[in-house]
mmCIF file of C-alpha atoms and ligand atoms in Angstrom:
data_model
loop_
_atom_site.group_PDB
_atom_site.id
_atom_site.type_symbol
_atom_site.label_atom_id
_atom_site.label_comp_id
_atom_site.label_asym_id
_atom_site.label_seq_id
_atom_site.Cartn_x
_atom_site.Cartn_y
_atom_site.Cartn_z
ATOM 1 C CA UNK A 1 0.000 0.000 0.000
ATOM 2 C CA UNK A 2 1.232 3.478 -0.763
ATOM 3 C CA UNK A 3 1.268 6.379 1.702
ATOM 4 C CA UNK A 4 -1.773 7.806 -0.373
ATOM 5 C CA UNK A 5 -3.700 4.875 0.266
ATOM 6 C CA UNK A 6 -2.600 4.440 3.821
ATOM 7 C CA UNK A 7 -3.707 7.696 4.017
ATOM 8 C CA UNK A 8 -7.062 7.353 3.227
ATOM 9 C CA UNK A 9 -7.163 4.144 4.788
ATOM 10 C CA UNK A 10 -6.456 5.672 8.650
ATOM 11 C CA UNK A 11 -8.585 8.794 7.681
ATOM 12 C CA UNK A 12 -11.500 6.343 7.249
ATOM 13 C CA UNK A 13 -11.122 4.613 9.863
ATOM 14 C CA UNK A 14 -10.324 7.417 12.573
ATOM 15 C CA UNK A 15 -13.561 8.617 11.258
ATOM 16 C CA UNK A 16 -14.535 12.427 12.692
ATOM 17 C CA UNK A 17 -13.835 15.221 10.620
ATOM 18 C CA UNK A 18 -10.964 15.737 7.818
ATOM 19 C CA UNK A 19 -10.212 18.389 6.169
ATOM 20 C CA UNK A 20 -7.875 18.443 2.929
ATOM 21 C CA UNK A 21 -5.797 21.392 2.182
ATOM 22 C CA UNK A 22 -3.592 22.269 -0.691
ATOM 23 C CA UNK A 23 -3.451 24.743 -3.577
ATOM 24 C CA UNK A 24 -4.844 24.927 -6.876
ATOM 25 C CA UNK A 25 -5.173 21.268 -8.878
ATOM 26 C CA UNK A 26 -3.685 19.831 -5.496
ATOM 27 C CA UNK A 27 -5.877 16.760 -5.641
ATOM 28 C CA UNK A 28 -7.841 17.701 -2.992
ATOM 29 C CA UNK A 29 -11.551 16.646 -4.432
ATOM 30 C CA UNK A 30 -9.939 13.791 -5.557
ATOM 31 C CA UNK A 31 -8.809 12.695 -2.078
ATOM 32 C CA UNK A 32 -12.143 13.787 -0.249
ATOM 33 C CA UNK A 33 -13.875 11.638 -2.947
ATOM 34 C CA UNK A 34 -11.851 8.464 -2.045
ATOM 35 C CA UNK A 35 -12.099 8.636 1.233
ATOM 36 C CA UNK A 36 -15.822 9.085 0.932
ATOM 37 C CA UNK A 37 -16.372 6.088 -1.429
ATOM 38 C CA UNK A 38 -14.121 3.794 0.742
ATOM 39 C CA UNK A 39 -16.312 4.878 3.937
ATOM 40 C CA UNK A 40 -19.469 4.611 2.085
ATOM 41 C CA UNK A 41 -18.652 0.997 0.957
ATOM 42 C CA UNK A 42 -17.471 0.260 4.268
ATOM 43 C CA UNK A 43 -20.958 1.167 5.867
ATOM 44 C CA UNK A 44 -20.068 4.545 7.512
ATOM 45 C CA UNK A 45 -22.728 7.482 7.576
ATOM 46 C CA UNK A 46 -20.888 10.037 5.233
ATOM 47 C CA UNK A 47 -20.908 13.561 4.912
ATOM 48 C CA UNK A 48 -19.188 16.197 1.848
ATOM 49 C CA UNK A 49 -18.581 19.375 2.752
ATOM 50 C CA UNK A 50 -17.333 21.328 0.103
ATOM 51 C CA UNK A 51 -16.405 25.152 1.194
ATOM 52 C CA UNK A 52 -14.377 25.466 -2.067
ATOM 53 C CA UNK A 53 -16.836 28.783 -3.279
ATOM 54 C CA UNK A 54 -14.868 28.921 -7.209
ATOM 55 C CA UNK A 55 -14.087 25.025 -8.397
ATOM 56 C CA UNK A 56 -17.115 23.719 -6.692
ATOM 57 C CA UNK A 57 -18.015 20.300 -6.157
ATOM 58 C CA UNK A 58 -21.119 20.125 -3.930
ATOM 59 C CA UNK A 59 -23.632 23.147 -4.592
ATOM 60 C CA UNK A 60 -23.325 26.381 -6.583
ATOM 61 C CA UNK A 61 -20.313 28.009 -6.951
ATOM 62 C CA UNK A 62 -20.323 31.197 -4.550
ATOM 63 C CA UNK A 63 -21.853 29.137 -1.590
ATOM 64 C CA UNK A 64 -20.307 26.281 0.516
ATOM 65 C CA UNK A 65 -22.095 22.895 0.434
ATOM 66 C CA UNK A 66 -23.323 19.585 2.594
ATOM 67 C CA UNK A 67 -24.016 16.430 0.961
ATOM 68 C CA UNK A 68 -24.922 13.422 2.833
ATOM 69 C CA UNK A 69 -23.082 10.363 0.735
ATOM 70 C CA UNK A 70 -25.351 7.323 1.036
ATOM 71 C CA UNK A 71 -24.490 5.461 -1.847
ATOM 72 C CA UNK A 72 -21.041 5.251 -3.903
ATOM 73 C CA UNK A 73 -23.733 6.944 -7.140
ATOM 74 C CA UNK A 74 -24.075 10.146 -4.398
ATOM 75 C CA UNK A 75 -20.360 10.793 -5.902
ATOM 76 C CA UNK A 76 -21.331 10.716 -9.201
ATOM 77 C CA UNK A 77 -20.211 14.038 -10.463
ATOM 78 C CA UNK A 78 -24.113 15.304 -10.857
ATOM 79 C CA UNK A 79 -25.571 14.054 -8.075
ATOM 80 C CA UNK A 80 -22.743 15.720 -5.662
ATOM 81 C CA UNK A 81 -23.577 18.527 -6.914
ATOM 82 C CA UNK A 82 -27.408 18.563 -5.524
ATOM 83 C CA UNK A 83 -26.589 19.956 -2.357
ATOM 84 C CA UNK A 84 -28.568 18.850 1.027
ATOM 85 C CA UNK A 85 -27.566 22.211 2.436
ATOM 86 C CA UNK A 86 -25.815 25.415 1.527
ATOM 87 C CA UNK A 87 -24.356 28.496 3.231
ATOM 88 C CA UNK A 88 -24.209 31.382 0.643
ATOM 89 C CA UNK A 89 -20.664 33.145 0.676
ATOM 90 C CA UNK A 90 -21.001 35.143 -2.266
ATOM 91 C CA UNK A 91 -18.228 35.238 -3.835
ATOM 92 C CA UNK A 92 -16.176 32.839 -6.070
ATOM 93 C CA UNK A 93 -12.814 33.441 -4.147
ATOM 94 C CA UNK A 94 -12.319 33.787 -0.647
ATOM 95 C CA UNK A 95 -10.519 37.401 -0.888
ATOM 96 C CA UNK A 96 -12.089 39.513 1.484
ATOM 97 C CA UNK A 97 -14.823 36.967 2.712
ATOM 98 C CA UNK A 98 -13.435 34.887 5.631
ATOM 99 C CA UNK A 99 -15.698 35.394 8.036
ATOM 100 C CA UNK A 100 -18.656 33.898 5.865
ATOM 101 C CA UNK A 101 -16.343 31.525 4.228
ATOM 102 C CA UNK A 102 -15.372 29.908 8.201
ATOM 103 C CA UNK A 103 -18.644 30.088 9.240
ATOM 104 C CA UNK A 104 -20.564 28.721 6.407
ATOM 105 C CA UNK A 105 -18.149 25.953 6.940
ATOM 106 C CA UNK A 106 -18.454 25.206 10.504
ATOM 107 C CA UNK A 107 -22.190 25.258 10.360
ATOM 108 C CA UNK A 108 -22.253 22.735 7.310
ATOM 109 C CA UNK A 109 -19.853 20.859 9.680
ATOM 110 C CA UNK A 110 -21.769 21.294 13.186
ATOM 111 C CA UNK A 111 -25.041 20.040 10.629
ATOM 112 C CA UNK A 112 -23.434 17.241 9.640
ATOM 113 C CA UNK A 113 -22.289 16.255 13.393
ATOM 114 C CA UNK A 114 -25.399 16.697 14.599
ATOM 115 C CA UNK A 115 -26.707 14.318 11.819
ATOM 116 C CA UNK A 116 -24.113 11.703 13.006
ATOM 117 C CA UNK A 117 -21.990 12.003 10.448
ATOM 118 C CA UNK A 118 -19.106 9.223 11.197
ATOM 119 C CA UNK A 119 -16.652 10.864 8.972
ATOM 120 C CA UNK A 120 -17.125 14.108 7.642
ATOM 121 C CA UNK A 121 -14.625 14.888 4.440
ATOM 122 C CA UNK A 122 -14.037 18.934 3.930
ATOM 123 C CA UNK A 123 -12.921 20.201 0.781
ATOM 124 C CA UNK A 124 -11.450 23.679 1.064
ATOM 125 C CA UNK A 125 -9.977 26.386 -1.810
ATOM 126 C CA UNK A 126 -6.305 26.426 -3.030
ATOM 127 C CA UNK A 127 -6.523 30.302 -1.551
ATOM 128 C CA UNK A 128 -3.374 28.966 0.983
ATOM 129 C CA UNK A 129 -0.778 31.606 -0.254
ATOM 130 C CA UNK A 130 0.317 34.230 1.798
ATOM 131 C CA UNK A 131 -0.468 36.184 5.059
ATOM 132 C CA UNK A 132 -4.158 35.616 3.844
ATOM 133 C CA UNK A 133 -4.616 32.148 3.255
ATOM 134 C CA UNK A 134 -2.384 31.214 6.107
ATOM 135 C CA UNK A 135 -4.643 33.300 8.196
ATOM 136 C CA UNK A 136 -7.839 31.425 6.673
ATOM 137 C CA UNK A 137 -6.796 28.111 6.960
ATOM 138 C CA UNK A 138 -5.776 28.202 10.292
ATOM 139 C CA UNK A 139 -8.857 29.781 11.576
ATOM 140 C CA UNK A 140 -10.759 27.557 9.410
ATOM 141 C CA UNK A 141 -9.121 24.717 11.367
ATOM 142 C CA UNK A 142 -9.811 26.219 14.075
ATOM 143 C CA UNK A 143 -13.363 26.396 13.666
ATOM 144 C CA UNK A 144 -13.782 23.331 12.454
ATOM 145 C CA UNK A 145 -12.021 21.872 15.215
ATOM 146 C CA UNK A 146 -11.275 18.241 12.932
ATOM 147 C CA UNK A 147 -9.544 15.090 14.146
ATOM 148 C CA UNK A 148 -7.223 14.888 10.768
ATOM 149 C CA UNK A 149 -5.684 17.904 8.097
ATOM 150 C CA UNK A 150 -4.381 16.414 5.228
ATOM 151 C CA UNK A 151 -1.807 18.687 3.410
ATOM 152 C CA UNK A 152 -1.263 18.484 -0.147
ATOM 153 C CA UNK A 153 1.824 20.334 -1.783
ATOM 154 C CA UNK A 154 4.500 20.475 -4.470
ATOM 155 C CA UNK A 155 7.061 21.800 -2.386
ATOM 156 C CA UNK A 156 7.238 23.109 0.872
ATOM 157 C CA UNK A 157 3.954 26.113 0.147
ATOM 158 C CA UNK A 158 2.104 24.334 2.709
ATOM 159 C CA UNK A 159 4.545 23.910 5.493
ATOM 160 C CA UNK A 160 3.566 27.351 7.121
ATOM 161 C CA UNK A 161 -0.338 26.599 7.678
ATOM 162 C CA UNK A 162 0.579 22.772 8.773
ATOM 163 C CA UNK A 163 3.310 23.853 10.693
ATOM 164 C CA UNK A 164 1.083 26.226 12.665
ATOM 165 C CA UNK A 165 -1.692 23.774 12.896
ATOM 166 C CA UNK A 166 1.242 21.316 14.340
ATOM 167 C CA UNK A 167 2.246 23.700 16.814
ATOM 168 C CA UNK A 168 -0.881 25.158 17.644
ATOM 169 C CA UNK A 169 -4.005 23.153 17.242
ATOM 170 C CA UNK A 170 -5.432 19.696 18.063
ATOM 171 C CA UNK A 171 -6.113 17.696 14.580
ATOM 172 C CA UNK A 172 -3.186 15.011 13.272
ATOM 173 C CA UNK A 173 -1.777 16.340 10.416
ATOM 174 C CA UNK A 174 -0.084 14.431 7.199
ATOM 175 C CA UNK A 175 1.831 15.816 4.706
ATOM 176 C CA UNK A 176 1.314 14.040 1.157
ATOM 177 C CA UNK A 177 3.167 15.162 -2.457
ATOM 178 C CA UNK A 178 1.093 16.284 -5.162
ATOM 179 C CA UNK A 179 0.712 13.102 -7.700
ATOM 180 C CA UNK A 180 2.721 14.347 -10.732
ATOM 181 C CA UNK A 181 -0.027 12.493 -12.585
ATOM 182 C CA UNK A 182 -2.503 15.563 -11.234
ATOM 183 C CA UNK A 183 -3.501 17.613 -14.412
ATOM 184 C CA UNK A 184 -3.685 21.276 -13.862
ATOM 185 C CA UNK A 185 -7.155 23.458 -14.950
ATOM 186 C CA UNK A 186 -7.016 26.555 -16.928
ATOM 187 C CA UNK A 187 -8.404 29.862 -15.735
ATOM 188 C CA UNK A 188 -10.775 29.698 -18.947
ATOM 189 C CA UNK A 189 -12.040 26.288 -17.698
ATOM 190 C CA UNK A 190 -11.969 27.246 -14.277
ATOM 191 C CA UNK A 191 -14.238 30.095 -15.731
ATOM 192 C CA UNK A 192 -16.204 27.542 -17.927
ATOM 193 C CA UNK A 193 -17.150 25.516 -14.694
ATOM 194 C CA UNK A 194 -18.300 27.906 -12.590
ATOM 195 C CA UNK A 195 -20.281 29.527 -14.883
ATOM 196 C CA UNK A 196 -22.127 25.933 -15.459
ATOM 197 C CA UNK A 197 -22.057 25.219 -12.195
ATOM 198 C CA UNK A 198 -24.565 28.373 -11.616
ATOM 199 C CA UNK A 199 -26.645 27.384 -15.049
ATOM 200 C CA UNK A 200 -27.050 24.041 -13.702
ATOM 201 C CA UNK A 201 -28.570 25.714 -10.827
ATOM 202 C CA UNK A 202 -30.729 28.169 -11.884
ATOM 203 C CA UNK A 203 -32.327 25.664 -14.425
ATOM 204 C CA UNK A 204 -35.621 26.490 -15.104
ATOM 205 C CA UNK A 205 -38.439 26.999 -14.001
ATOM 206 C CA UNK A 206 -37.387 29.675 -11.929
ATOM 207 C CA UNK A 207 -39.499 32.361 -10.057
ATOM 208 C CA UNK A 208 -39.878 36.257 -10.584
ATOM 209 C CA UNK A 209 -40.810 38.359 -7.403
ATOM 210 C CA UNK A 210 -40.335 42.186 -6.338
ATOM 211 C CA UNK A 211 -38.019 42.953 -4.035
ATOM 212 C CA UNK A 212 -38.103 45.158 -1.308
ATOM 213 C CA UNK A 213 -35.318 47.433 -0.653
ATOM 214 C CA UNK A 214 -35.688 46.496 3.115
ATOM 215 C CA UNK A 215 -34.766 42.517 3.280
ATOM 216 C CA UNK A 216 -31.218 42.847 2.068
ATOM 217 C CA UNK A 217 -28.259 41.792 4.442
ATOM 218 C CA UNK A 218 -26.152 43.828 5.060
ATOM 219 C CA UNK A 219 -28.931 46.504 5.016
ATOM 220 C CA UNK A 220 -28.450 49.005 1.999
ATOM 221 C CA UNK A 221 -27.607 52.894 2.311
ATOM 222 C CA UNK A 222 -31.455 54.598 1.854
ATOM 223 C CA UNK A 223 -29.740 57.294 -0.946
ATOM 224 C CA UNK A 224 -28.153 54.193 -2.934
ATOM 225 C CA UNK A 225 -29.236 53.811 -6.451
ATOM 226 C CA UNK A 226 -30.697 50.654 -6.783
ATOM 227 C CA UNK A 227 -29.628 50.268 -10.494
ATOM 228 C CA UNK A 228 -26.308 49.587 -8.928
ATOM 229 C CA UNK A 229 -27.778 46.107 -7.497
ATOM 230 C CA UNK A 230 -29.017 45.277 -11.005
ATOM 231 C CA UNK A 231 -27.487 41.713 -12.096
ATOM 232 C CA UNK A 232 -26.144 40.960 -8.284
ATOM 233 C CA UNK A 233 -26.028 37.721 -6.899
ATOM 234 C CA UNK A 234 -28.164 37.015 -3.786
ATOM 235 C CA UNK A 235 -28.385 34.325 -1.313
ATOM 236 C CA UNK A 236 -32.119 33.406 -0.308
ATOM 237 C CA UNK A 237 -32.605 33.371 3.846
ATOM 238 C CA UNK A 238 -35.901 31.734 5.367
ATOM 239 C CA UNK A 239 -35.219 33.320 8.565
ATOM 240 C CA UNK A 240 -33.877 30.399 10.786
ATOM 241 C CA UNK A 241 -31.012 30.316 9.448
ATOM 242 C CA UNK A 242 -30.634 28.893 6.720
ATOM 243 C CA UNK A 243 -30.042 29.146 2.964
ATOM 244 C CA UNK A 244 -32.548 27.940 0.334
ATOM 245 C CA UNK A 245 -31.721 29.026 -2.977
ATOM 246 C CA UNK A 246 -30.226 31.856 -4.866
ATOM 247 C CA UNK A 247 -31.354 34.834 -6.899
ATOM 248 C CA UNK A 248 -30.125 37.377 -9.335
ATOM 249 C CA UNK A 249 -31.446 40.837 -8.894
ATOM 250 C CA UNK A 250 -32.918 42.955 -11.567
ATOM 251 C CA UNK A 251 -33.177 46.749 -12.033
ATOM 252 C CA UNK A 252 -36.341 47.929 -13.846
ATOM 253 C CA UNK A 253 -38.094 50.683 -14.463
ATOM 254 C CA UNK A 254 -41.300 49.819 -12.280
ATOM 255 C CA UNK A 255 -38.548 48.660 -9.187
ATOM 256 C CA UNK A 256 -36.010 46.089 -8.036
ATOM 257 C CA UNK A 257 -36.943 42.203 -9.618
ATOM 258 C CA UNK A 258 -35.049 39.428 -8.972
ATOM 259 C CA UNK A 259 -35.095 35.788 -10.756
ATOM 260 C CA UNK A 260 -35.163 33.066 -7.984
ATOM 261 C CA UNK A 261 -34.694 29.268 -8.062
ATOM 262 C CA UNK A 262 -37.176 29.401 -4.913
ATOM 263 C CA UNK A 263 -40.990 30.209 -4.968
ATOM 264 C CA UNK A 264 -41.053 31.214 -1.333
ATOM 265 C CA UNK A 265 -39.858 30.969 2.115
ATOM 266 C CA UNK A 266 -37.142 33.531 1.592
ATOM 267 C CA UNK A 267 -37.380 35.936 4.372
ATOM 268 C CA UNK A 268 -34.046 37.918 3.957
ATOM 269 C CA UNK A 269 -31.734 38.433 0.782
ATOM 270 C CA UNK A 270 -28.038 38.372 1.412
ATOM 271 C CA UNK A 271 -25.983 39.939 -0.930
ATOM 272 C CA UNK A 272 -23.385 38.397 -3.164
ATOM 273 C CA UNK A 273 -19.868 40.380 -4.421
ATOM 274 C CA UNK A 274 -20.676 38.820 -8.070
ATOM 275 C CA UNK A 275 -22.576 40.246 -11.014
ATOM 276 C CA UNK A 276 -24.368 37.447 -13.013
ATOM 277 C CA UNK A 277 -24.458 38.032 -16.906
ATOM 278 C CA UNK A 278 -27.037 36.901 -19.056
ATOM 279 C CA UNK A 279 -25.080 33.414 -19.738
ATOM 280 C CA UNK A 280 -23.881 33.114 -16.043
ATOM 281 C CA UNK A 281 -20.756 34.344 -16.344
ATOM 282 C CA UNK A 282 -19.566 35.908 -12.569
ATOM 283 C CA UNK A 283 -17.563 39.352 -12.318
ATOM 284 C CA UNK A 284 -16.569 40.321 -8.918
ATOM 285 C CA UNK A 285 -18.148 43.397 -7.137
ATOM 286 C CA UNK A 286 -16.451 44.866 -4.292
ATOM 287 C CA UNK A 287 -20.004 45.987 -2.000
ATOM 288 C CA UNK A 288 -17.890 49.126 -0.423
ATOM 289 C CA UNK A 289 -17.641 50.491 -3.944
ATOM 290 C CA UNK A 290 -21.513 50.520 -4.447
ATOM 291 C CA UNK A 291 -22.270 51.707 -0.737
ATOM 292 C CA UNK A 292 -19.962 54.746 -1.514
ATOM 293 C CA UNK A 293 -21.299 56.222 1.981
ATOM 294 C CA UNK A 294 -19.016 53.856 3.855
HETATM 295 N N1 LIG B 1 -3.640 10.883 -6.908
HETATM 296 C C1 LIG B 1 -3.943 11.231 -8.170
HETATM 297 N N2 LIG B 1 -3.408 10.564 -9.222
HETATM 298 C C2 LIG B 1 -3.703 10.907 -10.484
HETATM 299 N N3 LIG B 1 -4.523 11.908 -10.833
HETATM 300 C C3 LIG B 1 -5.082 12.599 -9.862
HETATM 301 C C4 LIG B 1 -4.819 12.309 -8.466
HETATM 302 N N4 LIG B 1 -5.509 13.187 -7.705
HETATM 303 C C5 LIG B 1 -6.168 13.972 -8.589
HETATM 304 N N5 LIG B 1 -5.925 13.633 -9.864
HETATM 305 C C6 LIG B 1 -6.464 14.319 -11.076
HETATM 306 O O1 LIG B 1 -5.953 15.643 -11.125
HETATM 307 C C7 LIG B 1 -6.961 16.607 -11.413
HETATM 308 C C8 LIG B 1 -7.098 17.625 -10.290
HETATM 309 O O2 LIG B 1 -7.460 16.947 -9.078
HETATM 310 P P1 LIG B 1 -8.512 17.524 -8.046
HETATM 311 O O3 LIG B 1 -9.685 18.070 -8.760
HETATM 312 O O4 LIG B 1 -8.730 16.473 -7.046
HETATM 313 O O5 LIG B 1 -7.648 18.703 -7.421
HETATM 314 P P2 LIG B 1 -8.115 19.925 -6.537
HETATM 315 O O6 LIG B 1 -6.995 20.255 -5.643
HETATM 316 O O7 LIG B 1 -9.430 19.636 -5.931
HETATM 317 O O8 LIG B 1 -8.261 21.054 -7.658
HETATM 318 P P3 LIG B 1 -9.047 22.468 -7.558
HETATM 319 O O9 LIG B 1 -8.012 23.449 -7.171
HETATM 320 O O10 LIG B 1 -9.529 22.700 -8.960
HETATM 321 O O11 LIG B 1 -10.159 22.325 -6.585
HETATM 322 C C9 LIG B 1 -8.231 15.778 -11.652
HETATM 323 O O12 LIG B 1 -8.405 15.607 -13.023
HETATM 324 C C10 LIG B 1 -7.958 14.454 -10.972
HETATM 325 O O13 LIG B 1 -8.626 13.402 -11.622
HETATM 326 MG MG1 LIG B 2 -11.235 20.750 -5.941
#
């Protein structure tokens, strides 16, 4: 057996929670996968949560996602992707979003636990550069509080988050090399995918309602021109917590619109930092710039 498999053979059976870190076209899916089929076939009550927001696997990009695996067919690439629960972040990267993007993630988690979950996989961003993404991951661990991180890196770009986690934090931590076998994604496709992740999503028949200028989150600025929310992405709320769907918002003449993959239930609208085109292409918005009064 090779260390990969061992690998995935003691995070299986320590059960808990694991989360897999690396950068970009690390293998992390790949490894979060395995270990979920090999627990699933094994008889253990799986759970996916995927807080990668760009390249995602479970849900719509710009939200973090919970599946429950039952079946080794609940990994089939389409079926992953129907979420059992999302947390809308709102963003495709986690620049400037950590506080949504740790706790969207330990509430999936904490869901999943309560469930009974005996292994919970986590699949996580390549954002692990820098100040930043040190900073993220760390507090990500933190929050998550797991039994197991599993580092994946070329050279040594992940020793400062695992080395902190070593010194500083509870979980076991291995260290594996990227598989040279591991084929890299373009931007363009990483483009491509995202913007079919959020077609797939808002497939028809969606729902058209008026929005009120009162249910966003945060609140908006009462002299902001609401032509400057026209196209954004927004996160549906039903008020205990939870999110259940997504909308795009729409500027009109007669008032504010928005498309919705919901009919109802949505109690509060958070807002995104993405504009959705026509075809479901993302650009980022930075909110600050559109509430100038901050
Ligand atoms: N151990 C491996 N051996 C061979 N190929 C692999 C291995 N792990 C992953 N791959 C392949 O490499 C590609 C990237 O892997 P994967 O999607 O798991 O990486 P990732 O870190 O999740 O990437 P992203 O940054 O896009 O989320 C995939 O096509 C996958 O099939
Ligand atoms: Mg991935």
């Amino acid at each position: 057996m090779d260390l990969y498999d061992s690998v995935v053979a003691r995070t299986v059976e320590r059960g808990g929670t694991a989360v897999a870190l690396g950068g970009l076209d690390s293998g992390k899916t790949s490894f979060c996968r395995m270990c979920a089929a090999v627990a699933v076939r094994l008889g253990s009550t799986v759970a996916y949560v995927d807080s990668d927001v760009g390249q995602s696997t479970v849900g719509p990009p710009t939200t973090i996602g919970l599946k429950f695996i039952s079946s080794a067919d609940d990994l089939e690439p389409e079926r992953l992707a129907r979420a059992d629960a999302i947390y809308f972040v709102g963003s495709t990267s986690p620049k400037g979003h950590m506080l949504p993007m740790v706790i969207g993630a330990m509430k999936l988690v904490e869901q999943a636990r309560a469930a009974g979950a005996d292994l919970i996989v986590v699949d996580t961003t390549g954002f692990i550069h820098g100040t930043q993404g040190q900073v993220l991951k760390i507090h990500k661990v933190e929050a998550l509080r797991p039994e197991a991180v599993i580092g994946f890196q070329r050279g040594g770009e992940l020793e400062p988050i695992l080395g902190s986690v070593r010194r500083m934090l509870p979980p076991e931590v291995d260290a594996l090399s990227v598989d040279p076998a591991v084929e890299a994604t373009s931007v363009e496709e990483r483009a491509s995918l995202r913007q079919e992740g959020l077609r797939r999503f808002f497939e028809p028949p969606l729902n058209h309602w008026k929005v009120k200028t009162s249910v966003f989150v945060p609140s908006i600025p009462p002299e902001l021109d609401p032509a400057s929310l026209d196209r954004l992405l927004v996160g549906l709320e039903d008020g205990k917590g939870n999110c259940i769907g997504l909308g795009i918002l729409e500027h009109r003449e007669d008032g504010l619109r928005m498309i919705s993959t919901e009919g109802e239930g949505a109690k509060a609208l958070r807002l995104g930092s993405v504009r959705v085109t026509e075809d479901f292409g993302t650009t980022g918005v930075d909110l600050r710039d559109i509430f100038i009064s901050d």
